[in-house]
Amino acid sequence: LLFIPWKIVLGTVGDTATVPENICEVLQNYASEVEAGYESFWYPYLALDDSLSTVVGRVPSLWSDLALSELQGLPPFGSTAGLTDWFSSNCAEGESFNNLSSSSRTALVAAITRAAGMRFLPIYDLLNHHNGLLNTKSWADVAGDTVTTTRDIAKGEEIFMTYRGGKENTVSEIFRRYGFVESWPQYWSWTDRGDEDGGMASTVHFLLLPDKAVTINPPDSMLSQIGHTALHLGDFLASSENHNQGLSADQLIQFSQAGQGLISSLNSTAEEDIVLLHKMEHYLSRDLQPGEMEQLRDLISAVDYRIRFKESIQTAIEVA
């Protein structure tokens, strides 16, 4: 499908896969190529980068504390700005992200959302992610990176890659890093802090599949397939049903209680959030300043995310 020699991979040294030890150097080189515009060898590739677009939305790493607070403590809770803070401290002499040049901001967001080990692979890293419909795989050797299909792809069918897989592929982590909610399989996870009497904290997790099929406490054997192989939905649904049937009544009750406890601890219901979301979306048609529009879109994204989290938990409780 695609072969990318190392010499045209932005971020590598010469015609090798080696990346400079100084990460700031890689990002500064990317920013310089952005500034070069038409003169850059990589211009056709860089011109497709919409990382800073206010239309497609921003990744949570760029959100304000106000937008993060709209997550209501749901993961990814706390600061999501570790990478932007690191860049400011190590590469920009303490300059805040918002005060950086457009090219530097573009370079950093591209690194957060697209780089593979600080390597920018033209065309391939612009493919969309979908672990449920994954139809490509890639591998690297001394010559470059090769991308092949995992099955026949019909004319007009979208080509997908994977950004993350396995146990690390929680919906929250995908959202934190890339700013969108996985279509399917959605791997939801949170930490149940126990009761106020010192109960032990535990991880609660489930998979949400098409047609509201749910796998409660999914086993590693299922999670390890995500992002690493093409999923056959029928087989995956059958495995999910067999797994759920093997769970004890106590396990199902414990899961339901944890889900209900989380929902009841939040400041609003999914239904209330939907009403709020519609009101916020109405403001998009107003004449807002660029900074105000970015803030509004961040807030909308946060509210939409928490709606999905709450509705998914409710679906899982109903299955349990």
PDB file of C-alpha atoms in Angstrom:
ATOM      1  CA  LEU A   1       0.000   0.000   0.000  1.00  0.00           C
ATOM      2  CA  LEU A   2       2.734   2.440   0.989  1.00  0.00           C
ATOM      3  CA  PHE A   3       6.480   2.504   1.506  1.00  0.00           C
ATOM      4  CA  ILE A   4       8.106   5.467   3.245  1.00  0.00           C
ATOM      5  CA  PRO A   5      11.930   5.565   3.071  1.00  0.00           C
ATOM      6  CA  TRP A   6      13.588   7.064   6.133  1.00  0.00           C
ATOM      7  CA  LYS A   7      15.105   9.891   4.103  1.00  0.00           C
ATOM      8  CA  ILE A   8      11.669  11.467   3.611  1.00  0.00           C
ATOM      9  CA  VAL A   9      10.510  10.903   7.202  1.00  0.00           C
ATOM     10  CA  LEU A  10      10.558  14.217   9.008  1.00  0.00           C
ATOM     11  CA  GLY A  11      12.427  13.896  12.297  1.00  0.00           C
ATOM     12  CA  THR A  12      14.982  11.239  11.386  1.00  0.00           C
ATOM     13  CA  VAL A  13      18.698  11.650  10.712  1.00  0.00           C
ATOM     14  CA  GLY A  14      19.646  11.217   7.048  1.00  0.00           C
ATOM     15  CA  ASP A  15      18.399   7.967   5.570  1.00  0.00           C
ATOM     16  CA  THR A  16      18.217   6.144   8.905  1.00  0.00           C
ATOM     17  CA  ALA A  17      15.467   5.605  11.475  1.00  0.00           C
ATOM     18  CA  THR A  18      17.561   7.395  14.118  1.00  0.00           C
ATOM     19  CA  VAL A  19      15.942  10.336  15.889  1.00  0.00           C
ATOM     20  CA  PRO A  20      18.165  13.036  17.444  1.00  0.00           C
ATOM     21  CA  GLU A  21      18.515  12.703  21.218  1.00  0.00           C
ATOM     22  CA  ASN A  22      17.554  16.357  21.538  1.00  0.00           C
ATOM     23  CA  ILE A  23      13.778  16.272  21.111  1.00  0.00           C
ATOM     24  CA  CYS A  24      13.659  20.062  21.021  1.00  0.00           C
ATOM     25  CA  GLU A  25      15.790  19.909  17.876  1.00  0.00           C
ATOM     26  CA  VAL A  26      13.235  17.668  16.173  1.00  0.00           C
ATOM     27  CA  LEU A  27      10.384  20.025  17.023  1.00  0.00           C
ATOM     28  CA  GLN A  28      12.357  23.088  16.003  1.00  0.00           C
ATOM     29  CA  ASN A  29      13.166  21.453  12.660  1.00  0.00           C
ATOM     30  CA  TYR A  30       9.472  20.730  12.125  1.00  0.00           C
ATOM     31  CA  ALA A  31       8.602  24.337  12.957  1.00  0.00           C
ATOM     32  CA  SER A  32      11.259  25.584  10.522  1.00  0.00           C
ATOM     33  CA  GLU A  33       9.767  23.478   7.738  1.00  0.00           C
ATOM     34  CA  VAL A  34       6.324  24.921   8.507  1.00  0.00           C
ATOM     35  CA  GLU A  35       7.738  28.434   8.304  1.00  0.00           C
ATOM     36  CA  ALA A  36       9.437  27.636   4.983  1.00  0.00           C
ATOM     37  CA  GLY A  37       6.036  27.155   3.359  1.00  0.00           C
ATOM     38  CA  TYR A  38       6.249  26.370  -0.361  1.00  0.00           C
ATOM     39  CA  GLU A  39      10.034  26.165  -0.107  1.00  0.00           C
ATOM     40  CA  SER A  40       9.884  23.144   2.181  1.00  0.00           C
ATOM     41  CA  PHE A  41      10.405  19.690   0.686  1.00  0.00           C
ATOM     42  CA  TRP A  42       7.577  18.533   2.976  1.00  0.00           C
ATOM     43  CA  TYR A  43       5.131  21.308   2.036  1.00  0.00           C
ATOM     44  CA  PRO A  44       2.524  19.014   0.366  1.00  0.00           C
ATOM     45  CA  TYR A  45       2.483  16.970   3.567  1.00  0.00           C
ATOM     46  CA  LEU A  46       2.596  19.858   6.041  1.00  0.00           C
ATOM     47  CA  ALA A  47      -0.139  21.739   4.201  1.00  0.00           C
ATOM     48  CA  LEU A  48      -2.571  18.984   5.211  1.00  0.00           C
ATOM     49  CA  ASP A  49      -1.899  19.539   8.931  1.00  0.00           C
ATOM     50  CA  ASP A  50      -4.959  21.072  10.613  1.00  0.00           C
ATOM     51  CA  SER A  51      -3.747  20.507  14.195  1.00  0.00           C
ATOM     52  CA  LEU A  52      -4.473  24.088  15.279  1.00  0.00           C
ATOM     53  CA  SER A  53      -7.808  24.391  13.500  1.00  0.00           C
ATOM     54  CA  THR A  54     -10.651  25.715  15.654  1.00  0.00           C
ATOM     55  CA  VAL A  55     -13.058  23.919  13.332  1.00  0.00           C
ATOM     56  CA  VAL A  56     -11.872  20.371  14.022  1.00  0.00           C
ATOM     57  CA  GLY A  57     -11.458  21.061  17.757  1.00  0.00           C
ATOM     58  CA  ARG A  58      -8.428  21.042  20.010  1.00  0.00           C
ATOM     59  CA  VAL A  59      -6.849  18.246  22.003  1.00  0.00           C
ATOM     60  CA  PRO A  60      -7.319  18.474  25.801  1.00  0.00           C
ATOM     61  CA  SER A  61      -3.596  19.259  26.182  1.00  0.00           C
ATOM     62  CA  LEU A  62      -4.483  22.767  24.975  1.00  0.00           C
ATOM     63  CA  TRP A  63      -7.547  23.286  27.139  1.00  0.00           C
ATOM     64  CA  SER A  64      -7.898  25.843  29.883  1.00  0.00           C
ATOM     65  CA  ASP A  65      -8.631  24.853  33.488  1.00  0.00           C
ATOM     66  CA  LEU A  66     -12.236  25.930  32.901  1.00  0.00           C
ATOM     67  CA  ALA A  67     -12.671  23.422  30.077  1.00  0.00           C
ATOM     68  CA  LEU A  68     -10.981  20.662  32.098  1.00  0.00           C
ATOM     69  CA  SER A  69     -13.332  21.333  35.014  1.00  0.00           C
ATOM     70  CA  GLU A  70     -16.244  20.457  32.727  1.00  0.00           C
ATOM     71  CA  LEU A  71     -15.057  16.845  32.779  1.00  0.00           C
ATOM     72  CA  GLN A  72     -16.472  16.754  36.341  1.00  0.00           C
ATOM     73  CA  GLY A  73     -13.548  14.704  37.612  1.00  0.00           C
ATOM     74  CA  LEU A  74     -13.978  11.942  35.036  1.00  0.00           C
ATOM     75  CA  PRO A  75     -10.767  10.590  33.550  1.00  0.00           C
ATOM     76  CA  PRO A  76      -8.671  12.053  32.078  1.00  0.00           C
ATOM     77  CA  PHE A  77      -8.988  14.191  35.218  1.00  0.00           C
ATOM     78  CA  GLY A  78      -6.412  16.692  36.412  1.00  0.00           C
ATOM     79  CA  SER A  79      -3.890  18.334  34.142  1.00  0.00           C
ATOM     80  CA  THR A  80      -3.599  17.126  30.571  1.00  0.00           C
ATOM     81  CA  ALA A  81      -0.918  19.690  29.714  1.00  0.00           C
ATOM     82  CA  GLY A  82       2.179  17.673  30.624  1.00  0.00           C
ATOM     83  CA  LEU A  83       3.620  17.750  27.106  1.00  0.00           C
ATOM     84  CA  THR A  84       2.938  21.434  26.499  1.00  0.00           C
ATOM     85  CA  ASP A  85       4.423  22.304  29.892  1.00  0.00           C
ATOM     86  CA  TRP A  86       7.483  20.189  29.124  1.00  0.00           C
ATOM     87  CA  PHE A  87       7.980  21.949  25.810  1.00  0.00           C
ATOM     88  CA  SER A  88       7.688  25.382  27.412  1.00  0.00           C
ATOM     89  CA  SER A  89      10.261  24.498  30.073  1.00  0.00           C
ATOM     90  CA  ASN A  90      12.763  22.617  27.922  1.00  0.00           C
ATOM     91  CA  CYS A  91      12.464  24.082  24.443  1.00  0.00           C
ATOM     92  CA  ALA A  92      10.977  27.566  24.775  1.00  0.00           C
ATOM     93  CA  GLU A  93      12.735  29.128  27.769  1.00  0.00           C
ATOM     94  CA  GLY A  94       9.550  29.041  29.831  1.00  0.00           C
ATOM     95  CA  GLU A  95       7.347  30.732  27.231  1.00  0.00           C
ATOM     96  CA  SER A  96       3.750  29.583  27.599  1.00  0.00           C
ATOM     97  CA  PHE A  97       2.223  27.570  24.782  1.00  0.00           C
ATOM     98  CA  ASN A  98      -0.222  30.306  23.770  1.00  0.00           C
ATOM     99  CA  ASN A  99       2.628  32.792  23.348  1.00  0.00           C
ATOM    100  CA  LEU A 100       4.675  30.548  21.063  1.00  0.00           C
ATOM    101  CA  SER A 101       4.831  31.154  17.321  1.00  0.00           C
ATOM    102  CA  SER A 102       2.201  29.419  15.216  1.00  0.00           C
ATOM    103  CA  SER A 103       4.858  27.163  13.689  1.00  0.00           C
ATOM    104  CA  SER A 104       6.116  26.045  17.126  1.00  0.00           C
ATOM    105  CA  ARG A 105       2.594  25.336  18.322  1.00  0.00           C
ATOM    106  CA  THR A 106       1.892  23.377  15.138  1.00  0.00           C
ATOM    107  CA  ALA A 107       5.048  21.314  15.645  1.00  0.00           C
ATOM    108  CA  LEU A 108       4.198  20.447  19.236  1.00  0.00           C
ATOM    109  CA  VAL A 109       0.575  19.494  18.537  1.00  0.00           C
ATOM    110  CA  ALA A 110       1.708  17.404  15.568  1.00  0.00           C
ATOM    111  CA  ALA A 111       4.140  15.596  17.873  1.00  0.00           C
ATOM    112  CA  ILE A 112       1.389  14.975  20.426  1.00  0.00           C
ATOM    113  CA  THR A 113      -1.184  13.703  17.953  1.00  0.00           C
ATOM    114  CA  ARG A 114       0.746  12.148  15.067  1.00  0.00           C
ATOM    115  CA  ALA A 115       4.420  11.416  15.686  1.00  0.00           C
ATOM    116  CA  ALA A 116       5.575   7.816  16.042  1.00  0.00           C
ATOM    117  CA  GLY A 117       8.588   7.965  18.329  1.00  0.00           C
ATOM    118  CA  MET A 118       9.106  11.604  17.193  1.00  0.00           C
ATOM    119  CA  ARG A 119       9.071  10.444  13.578  1.00  0.00           C
ATOM    120  CA  PHE A 120       6.586  12.077  11.204  1.00  0.00           C
ATOM    121  CA  LEU A 121       5.639   9.648   8.430  1.00  0.00           C
ATOM    122  CA  PRO A 122       4.135  11.534   5.466  1.00  0.00           C
ATOM    123  CA  ILE A 123       0.670  10.398   4.404  1.00  0.00           C
ATOM    124  CA  TYR A 124       0.531   7.408   6.754  1.00  0.00           C
ATOM    125  CA  ASP A 125       0.253   9.476   9.928  1.00  0.00           C
ATOM    126  CA  LEU A 126      -2.645  11.411   8.383  1.00  0.00           C
ATOM    127  CA  LEU A 127      -4.842   8.303   8.260  1.00  0.00           C
ATOM    128  CA  ASN A 128      -7.731   8.147  10.700  1.00  0.00           C
ATOM    129  CA  HIS A 129      -7.814   5.788  13.665  1.00  0.00           C
ATOM    130  CA  HIS A 130     -10.363   3.004  14.041  1.00  0.00           C
ATOM    131  CA  ASN A 131      -9.518  -0.139  15.987  1.00  0.00           C
ATOM    132  CA  GLY A 132     -12.821  -1.765  15.079  1.00  0.00           C
ATOM    133  CA  LEU A 133     -12.345  -1.310  11.321  1.00  0.00           C
ATOM    134  CA  LEU A 134      -8.556  -1.527  11.298  1.00  0.00           C
ATOM    135  CA  ASN A 135      -7.451  -2.625   7.828  1.00  0.00           C
ATOM    136  CA  THR A 136      -3.721  -1.856   7.705  1.00  0.00           C
ATOM    137  CA  LYS A 137      -0.544  -2.826   9.488  1.00  0.00           C
ATOM    138  CA  SER A 138       2.954  -1.425   9.302  1.00  0.00           C
ATOM    139  CA  TRP A 139       6.472  -2.489  10.120  1.00  0.00           C
ATOM    140  CA  ALA A 140       9.855  -0.839   9.970  1.00  0.00           C
ATOM    141  CA  ASP A 141      13.242  -2.057   8.777  1.00  0.00           C
ATOM    142  CA  VAL A 142      16.544  -0.424   7.898  1.00  0.00           C
ATOM    143  CA  ALA A 143      15.129   0.951   4.634  1.00  0.00           C
ATOM    144  CA  GLY A 144      11.939   2.545   5.890  1.00  0.00           C
ATOM    145  CA  ASP A 145       8.374   1.920   6.994  1.00  0.00           C
ATOM    146  CA  THR A 146       6.075  -0.367   5.016  1.00  0.00           C
ATOM    147  CA  VAL A 147       2.282  -0.264   5.215  1.00  0.00           C
ATOM    148  CA  THR A 148       0.141  -3.114   3.903  1.00  0.00           C
ATOM    149  CA  THR A 149      -3.547  -3.930   4.022  1.00  0.00           C
ATOM    150  CA  THR A 150      -4.811  -6.727   6.254  1.00  0.00           C
ATOM    151  CA  ARG A 151      -7.716  -7.552   3.934  1.00  0.00           C
ATOM    152  CA  ASP A 152      -9.222  -6.527   0.626  1.00  0.00           C
ATOM    153  CA  ILE A 153     -10.368  -2.896   0.682  1.00  0.00           C
ATOM    154  CA  ALA A 154     -13.211  -1.905  -1.610  1.00  0.00           C
ATOM    155  CA  LYS A 155     -13.083   1.171  -3.820  1.00  0.00           C
ATOM    156  CA  GLY A 156     -14.217   4.176  -1.795  1.00  0.00           C
ATOM    157  CA  GLU A 157     -13.717   2.411   1.557  1.00  0.00           C
ATOM    158  CA  GLU A 158     -11.706   4.370   4.110  1.00  0.00           C
ATOM    159  CA  ILE A 159      -8.227   3.184   5.051  1.00  0.00           C
ATOM    160  CA  PHE A 160      -7.658   3.074   8.820  1.00  0.00           C
ATOM    161  CA  MET A 161      -4.661   2.778  11.064  1.00  0.00           C
ATOM    162  CA  THR A 162      -4.413   2.450  14.857  1.00  0.00           C
ATOM    163  CA  TYR A 163      -3.056   5.106  17.197  1.00  0.00           C
ATOM    164  CA  ARG A 164      -3.107   2.976  20.334  1.00  0.00           C
ATOM    165  CA  GLY A 165      -4.154  -0.538  21.290  1.00  0.00           C
ATOM    166  CA  GLY A 166      -4.360  -3.069  24.099  1.00  0.00           C
ATOM    167  CA  LYS A 167      -4.765  -2.072  27.727  1.00  0.00           C
ATOM    168  CA  GLU A 168      -3.562   1.457  26.974  1.00  0.00           C
ATOM    169  CA  ASN A 169      -6.436   1.967  24.575  1.00  0.00           C
ATOM    170  CA  THR A 170      -8.932   3.384  27.069  1.00  0.00           C
ATOM    171  CA  VAL A 171     -11.423   5.884  25.714  1.00  0.00           C
ATOM    172  CA  SER A 172     -10.055   8.406  28.205  1.00  0.00           C
ATOM    173  CA  GLU A 173      -6.473   8.043  27.008  1.00  0.00           C
ATOM    174  CA  ILE A 174      -7.471   8.292  23.350  1.00  0.00           C
ATOM    175  CA  PHE A 175      -9.497  11.396  24.194  1.00  0.00           C
ATOM    176  CA  ARG A 176      -6.719  12.982  26.253  1.00  0.00           C
ATOM    177  CA  ARG A 177      -4.144  12.479  23.556  1.00  0.00           C
ATOM    178  CA  TYR A 178      -6.134  12.948  20.365  1.00  0.00           C
ATOM    179  CA  GLY A 179      -9.345  14.759  21.315  1.00  0.00           C
ATOM    180  CA  PHE A 180     -11.940  12.256  20.064  1.00  0.00           C
ATOM    181  CA  VAL A 181     -13.932   9.325  21.416  1.00  0.00           C
ATOM    182  CA  GLU A 182     -13.150   5.924  19.914  1.00  0.00           C
ATOM    183  CA  SER A 183     -15.996   4.631  17.749  1.00  0.00           C
ATOM    184  CA  TRP A 184     -15.699   0.962  18.729  1.00  0.00           C
ATOM    185  CA  PRO A 185     -14.554  -0.964  20.587  1.00  0.00           C
ATOM    186  CA  GLN A 186     -14.815   1.599  23.384  1.00  0.00           C
ATOM    187  CA  TYR A 187     -12.732   0.551  26.377  1.00  0.00           C
ATOM    188  CA  TRP A 188     -14.023   2.541  29.355  1.00  0.00           C
ATOM    189  CA  SER A 189     -12.144   2.470  32.653  1.00  0.00           C
ATOM    190  CA  TRP A 190     -12.094   4.379  35.929  1.00  0.00           C
ATOM    191  CA  THR A 191     -10.905   3.950  39.499  1.00  0.00           C
ATOM    192  CA  ASP A 192     -13.543   3.170  42.096  1.00  0.00           C
ATOM    193  CA  ARG A 193     -12.328   4.742  45.328  1.00  0.00           C
ATOM    194  CA  GLY A 194     -14.440   2.505  47.533  1.00  0.00           C
ATOM    195  CA  ASP A 195     -16.716   3.713  50.313  1.00  0.00           C
ATOM    196  CA  GLU A 196     -15.960   6.477  52.790  1.00  0.00           C
ATOM    197  CA  ASP A 197     -14.963   3.949  55.434  1.00  0.00           C
ATOM    198  CA  GLY A 198     -11.651   3.240  53.798  1.00  0.00           C
ATOM    199  CA  GLY A 199     -12.667   0.757  51.122  1.00  0.00           C
ATOM    200  CA  MET A 200      -9.948  -0.346  48.752  1.00  0.00           C
ATOM    201  CA  ALA A 201      -9.648   1.438  45.417  1.00  0.00           C
ATOM    202  CA  SER A 202     -10.127  -0.769  42.372  1.00  0.00           C
ATOM    203  CA  THR A 203     -10.222  -0.423  38.609  1.00  0.00           C
ATOM    204  CA  VAL A 204     -13.638  -0.798  36.997  1.00  0.00           C
ATOM    205  CA  HIS A 205     -13.725  -1.345  33.258  1.00  0.00           C
ATOM    206  CA  PHE A 206     -15.844  -2.551  30.381  1.00  0.00           C
ATOM    207  CA  LEU A 207     -15.942  -2.706  26.592  1.00  0.00           C
ATOM    208  CA  LEU A 208     -18.790  -1.117  24.666  1.00  0.00           C
ATOM    209  CA  LEU A 209     -19.385  -2.681  21.259  1.00  0.00           C
ATOM    210  CA  PRO A 210     -21.893  -1.994  18.448  1.00  0.00           C
ATOM    211  CA  ASP A 211     -25.604  -2.451  19.188  1.00  0.00           C
ATOM    212  CA  LYS A 212     -24.925  -1.684  22.868  1.00  0.00           C
ATOM    213  CA  ALA A 213     -23.179  -4.992  23.453  1.00  0.00           C
ATOM    214  CA  VAL A 214     -21.037  -4.804  26.590  1.00  0.00           C
ATOM    215  CA  THR A 215     -18.140  -6.857  27.945  1.00  0.00           C
ATOM    216  CA  ILE A 216     -17.917  -6.408  31.717  1.00  0.00           C
ATOM    217  CA  ASN A 217     -14.438  -6.703  33.211  1.00  0.00           C
ATOM    218  CA  PRO A 218     -12.958  -7.697  29.815  1.00  0.00           C
ATOM    219  CA  PRO A 219     -10.100 -10.213  29.984  1.00  0.00           C
ATOM    220  CA  ASP A 220      -6.601  -9.511  28.684  1.00  0.00           C
ATOM    221  CA  SER A 221      -7.208 -11.990  25.873  1.00  0.00           C
ATOM    222  CA  MET A 222      -9.791  -9.602  24.407  1.00  0.00           C
ATOM    223  CA  LEU A 223      -7.985  -6.350  25.151  1.00  0.00           C
ATOM    224  CA  SER A 224      -4.761  -7.605  23.594  1.00  0.00           C
ATOM    225  CA  GLN A 225      -6.493  -7.940  20.228  1.00  0.00           C
ATOM    226  CA  ILE A 226      -7.487  -4.280  20.072  1.00  0.00           C
ATOM    227  CA  GLY A 227      -5.241  -2.301  17.766  1.00  0.00           C
ATOM    228  CA  HIS A 228      -3.063  -5.312  17.024  1.00  0.00           C
ATOM    229  CA  THR A 229      -5.261  -7.299  14.667  1.00  0.00           C
ATOM    230  CA  ALA A 230      -8.299  -6.856  12.454  1.00  0.00           C
ATOM    231  CA  LEU A 231     -11.354  -7.565  14.600  1.00  0.00           C
ATOM    232  CA  HIS A 232     -14.102  -9.838  13.337  1.00  0.00           C
ATOM    233  CA  LEU A 233     -17.151  -8.341  15.017  1.00  0.00           C
ATOM    234  CA  GLY A 234     -19.196 -11.544  15.092  1.00  0.00           C
ATOM    235  CA  ASP A 235     -16.417 -13.485  16.806  1.00  0.00           C
ATOM    236  CA  PHE A 236     -15.714 -10.599  19.175  1.00  0.00           C
ATOM    237  CA  LEU A 237     -19.401 -10.371  20.167  1.00  0.00           C
ATOM    238  CA  ALA A 238     -19.531 -14.129  20.743  1.00  0.00           C
ATOM    239  CA  SER A 239     -16.439 -13.960  22.960  1.00  0.00           C
ATOM    240  CA  SER A 240     -18.013 -11.100  24.874  1.00  0.00           C
ATOM    241  CA  GLU A 241     -21.233 -13.016  25.507  1.00  0.00           C
ATOM    242  CA  ASN A 242     -19.355 -16.119  26.637  1.00  0.00           C
ATOM    243  CA  HIS A 243     -17.230 -14.044  28.989  1.00  0.00           C
ATOM    244  CA  ASN A 244     -20.217 -12.293  30.570  1.00  0.00           C
ATOM    245  CA  GLN A 245     -21.990 -15.597  31.139  1.00  0.00           C
ATOM    246  CA  GLY A 246     -18.998 -16.761  33.145  1.00  0.00           C
ATOM    247  CA  LEU A 247     -19.173 -13.839  35.582  1.00  0.00           C
ATOM    248  CA  SER A 248     -20.612 -14.460  39.025  1.00  0.00           C
ATOM    249  CA  ALA A 249     -23.623 -12.644  40.444  1.00  0.00           C
ATOM    250  CA  ASP A 250     -21.326 -10.934  42.952  1.00  0.00           C
ATOM    251  CA  GLN A 251     -19.094  -9.616  40.154  1.00  0.00           C
ATOM    252  CA  LEU A 252     -22.082  -8.199  38.281  1.00  0.00           C
ATOM    253  CA  ILE A 253     -23.498  -6.589  41.425  1.00  0.00           C
ATOM    254  CA  GLN A 254     -20.131  -5.084  42.297  1.00  0.00           C
ATOM    255  CA  PHE A 255     -19.820  -3.648  38.792  1.00  0.00           C
ATOM    256  CA  SER A 256     -23.330  -2.165  38.875  1.00  0.00           C
ATOM    257  CA  GLN A 257     -22.738  -0.592  42.278  1.00  0.00           C
ATOM    258  CA  ALA A 258     -19.475   0.970  41.126  1.00  0.00           C
ATOM    259  CA  GLY A 259     -21.134   2.396  38.006  1.00  0.00           C
ATOM    260  CA  GLN A 260     -24.125   3.741  39.910  1.00  0.00           C
ATOM    261  CA  GLY A 261     -21.809   5.213  42.531  1.00  0.00           C
ATOM    262  CA  LEU A 262     -19.803   7.082  39.918  1.00  0.00           C
ATOM    263  CA  ILE A 263     -22.873   8.473  38.152  1.00  0.00           C
ATOM    264  CA  SER A 264     -24.474   9.616  41.410  1.00  0.00           C
ATOM    265  CA  SER A 265     -21.269  11.400  42.431  1.00  0.00           C
ATOM    266  CA  LEU A 266     -21.287  13.670  39.373  1.00  0.00           C
ATOM    267  CA  ASN A 267     -22.797  17.143  39.282  1.00  0.00           C
ATOM    268  CA  SER A 268     -25.292  16.512  36.490  1.00  0.00           C
ATOM    269  CA  THR A 269     -27.072  13.742  34.627  1.00  0.00           C
ATOM    270  CA  ALA A 270     -26.518  12.883  30.976  1.00  0.00           C
ATOM    271  CA  GLU A 271     -29.980  14.273  30.211  1.00  0.00           C
ATOM    272  CA  GLU A 272     -29.118  17.605  31.836  1.00  0.00           C
ATOM    273  CA  ASP A 273     -25.816  17.664  29.961  1.00  0.00           C
ATOM    274  CA  ILE A 274     -27.583  17.174  26.628  1.00  0.00           C
ATOM    275  CA  VAL A 275     -29.738  20.243  27.285  1.00  0.00           C
ATOM    276  CA  LEU A 276     -26.620  22.232  28.199  1.00  0.00           C
ATOM    277  CA  LEU A 277     -24.794  21.007  25.110  1.00  0.00           C
ATOM    278  CA  HIS A 278     -27.561  22.228  22.803  1.00  0.00           C
ATOM    279  CA  LYS A 279     -27.476  25.643  24.443  1.00  0.00           C
ATOM    280  CA  MET A 280     -23.703  25.860  24.036  1.00  0.00           C
ATOM    281  CA  GLU A 281     -23.842  24.790  20.394  1.00  0.00           C
ATOM    282  CA  HIS A 282     -26.314  27.589  19.723  1.00  0.00           C
ATOM    283  CA  TYR A 283     -23.559  30.108  20.542  1.00  0.00           C
ATOM    284  CA  LEU A 284     -21.380  28.771  17.721  1.00  0.00           C
ATOM    285  CA  SER A 285     -23.405  30.830  15.262  1.00  0.00           C
ATOM    286  CA  ARG A 286     -22.521  34.059  17.050  1.00  0.00           C
ATOM    287  CA  ASP A 287     -19.733  36.413  16.057  1.00  0.00           C
ATOM    288  CA  LEU A 288     -17.069  35.402  18.585  1.00  0.00           C
ATOM    289  CA  GLN A 289     -13.430  36.372  18.829  1.00  0.00           C
ATOM    290  CA  PRO A 290     -10.915  33.609  17.934  1.00  0.00           C
ATOM    291  CA  GLY A 291      -9.973  32.959  21.572  1.00  0.00           C
ATOM    292  CA  GLU A 292     -13.630  32.851  22.602  1.00  0.00           C
ATOM    293  CA  MET A 293     -14.456  30.406  19.818  1.00  0.00           C
ATOM    294  CA  GLU A 294     -11.607  28.093  20.869  1.00  0.00           C
ATOM    295  CA  GLN A 295     -12.788  28.188  24.482  1.00  0.00           C
ATOM    296  CA  LEU A 296     -16.380  27.470  23.490  1.00  0.00           C
ATOM    297  CA  ARG A 297     -15.401  24.508  21.326  1.00  0.00           C
ATOM    298  CA  ASP A 298     -13.266  23.113  24.147  1.00  0.00           C
ATOM    299  CA  LEU A 299     -16.202  23.397  26.549  1.00  0.00           C
ATOM    300  CA  ILE A 300     -18.522  21.714  24.041  1.00  0.00           C
ATOM    301  CA  SER A 301     -16.029  18.893  23.566  1.00  0.00           C
ATOM    302  CA  ALA A 302     -15.757  18.373  27.335  1.00  0.00           C
ATOM    303  CA  VAL A 303     -19.530  18.265  27.846  1.00  0.00           C
ATOM    304  CA  ASP A 304     -20.008  15.933  24.873  1.00  0.00           C
ATOM    305  CA  TYR A 305     -17.330  13.617  26.284  1.00  0.00           C
ATOM    306  CA  ARG A 306     -18.905  13.417  29.734  1.00  0.00           C
ATOM    307  CA  ILE A 307     -22.293  12.674  28.141  1.00  0.00           C
ATOM    308  CA  ARG A 308     -20.757   9.727  26.308  1.00  0.00           C
ATOM    309  CA  PHE A 309     -19.061   8.508  29.491  1.00  0.00           C
ATOM    310  CA  LYS A 310     -22.298   8.634  31.509  1.00  0.00           C
ATOM    311  CA  GLU A 311     -24.430   7.052  28.790  1.00  0.00           C
ATOM    312  CA  SER A 312     -21.902   4.259  28.285  1.00  0.00           C
ATOM    313  CA  ILE A 313     -21.836   3.458  32.001  1.00  0.00           C
ATOM    314  CA  GLN A 314     -25.627   3.414  32.082  1.00  0.00           C
ATOM    315  CA  THR A 315     -25.705   0.992  29.148  1.00  0.00           C
ATOM    316  CA  ALA A 316     -23.199  -1.279  30.899  1.00  0.00           C
ATOM    317  CA  ILE A 317     -25.255  -1.217  34.121  1.00  0.00           C
ATOM    318  CA  GLU A 318     -28.356  -2.252  32.198  1.00  0.00           C
ATOM    319  CA  VAL A 319     -26.460  -5.206  30.719  1.00  0.00           C
ATOM    320  CA  ALA A 320     -25.116  -6.230  34.132  1.00  0.00           C
TER     321      ALA A 320
END
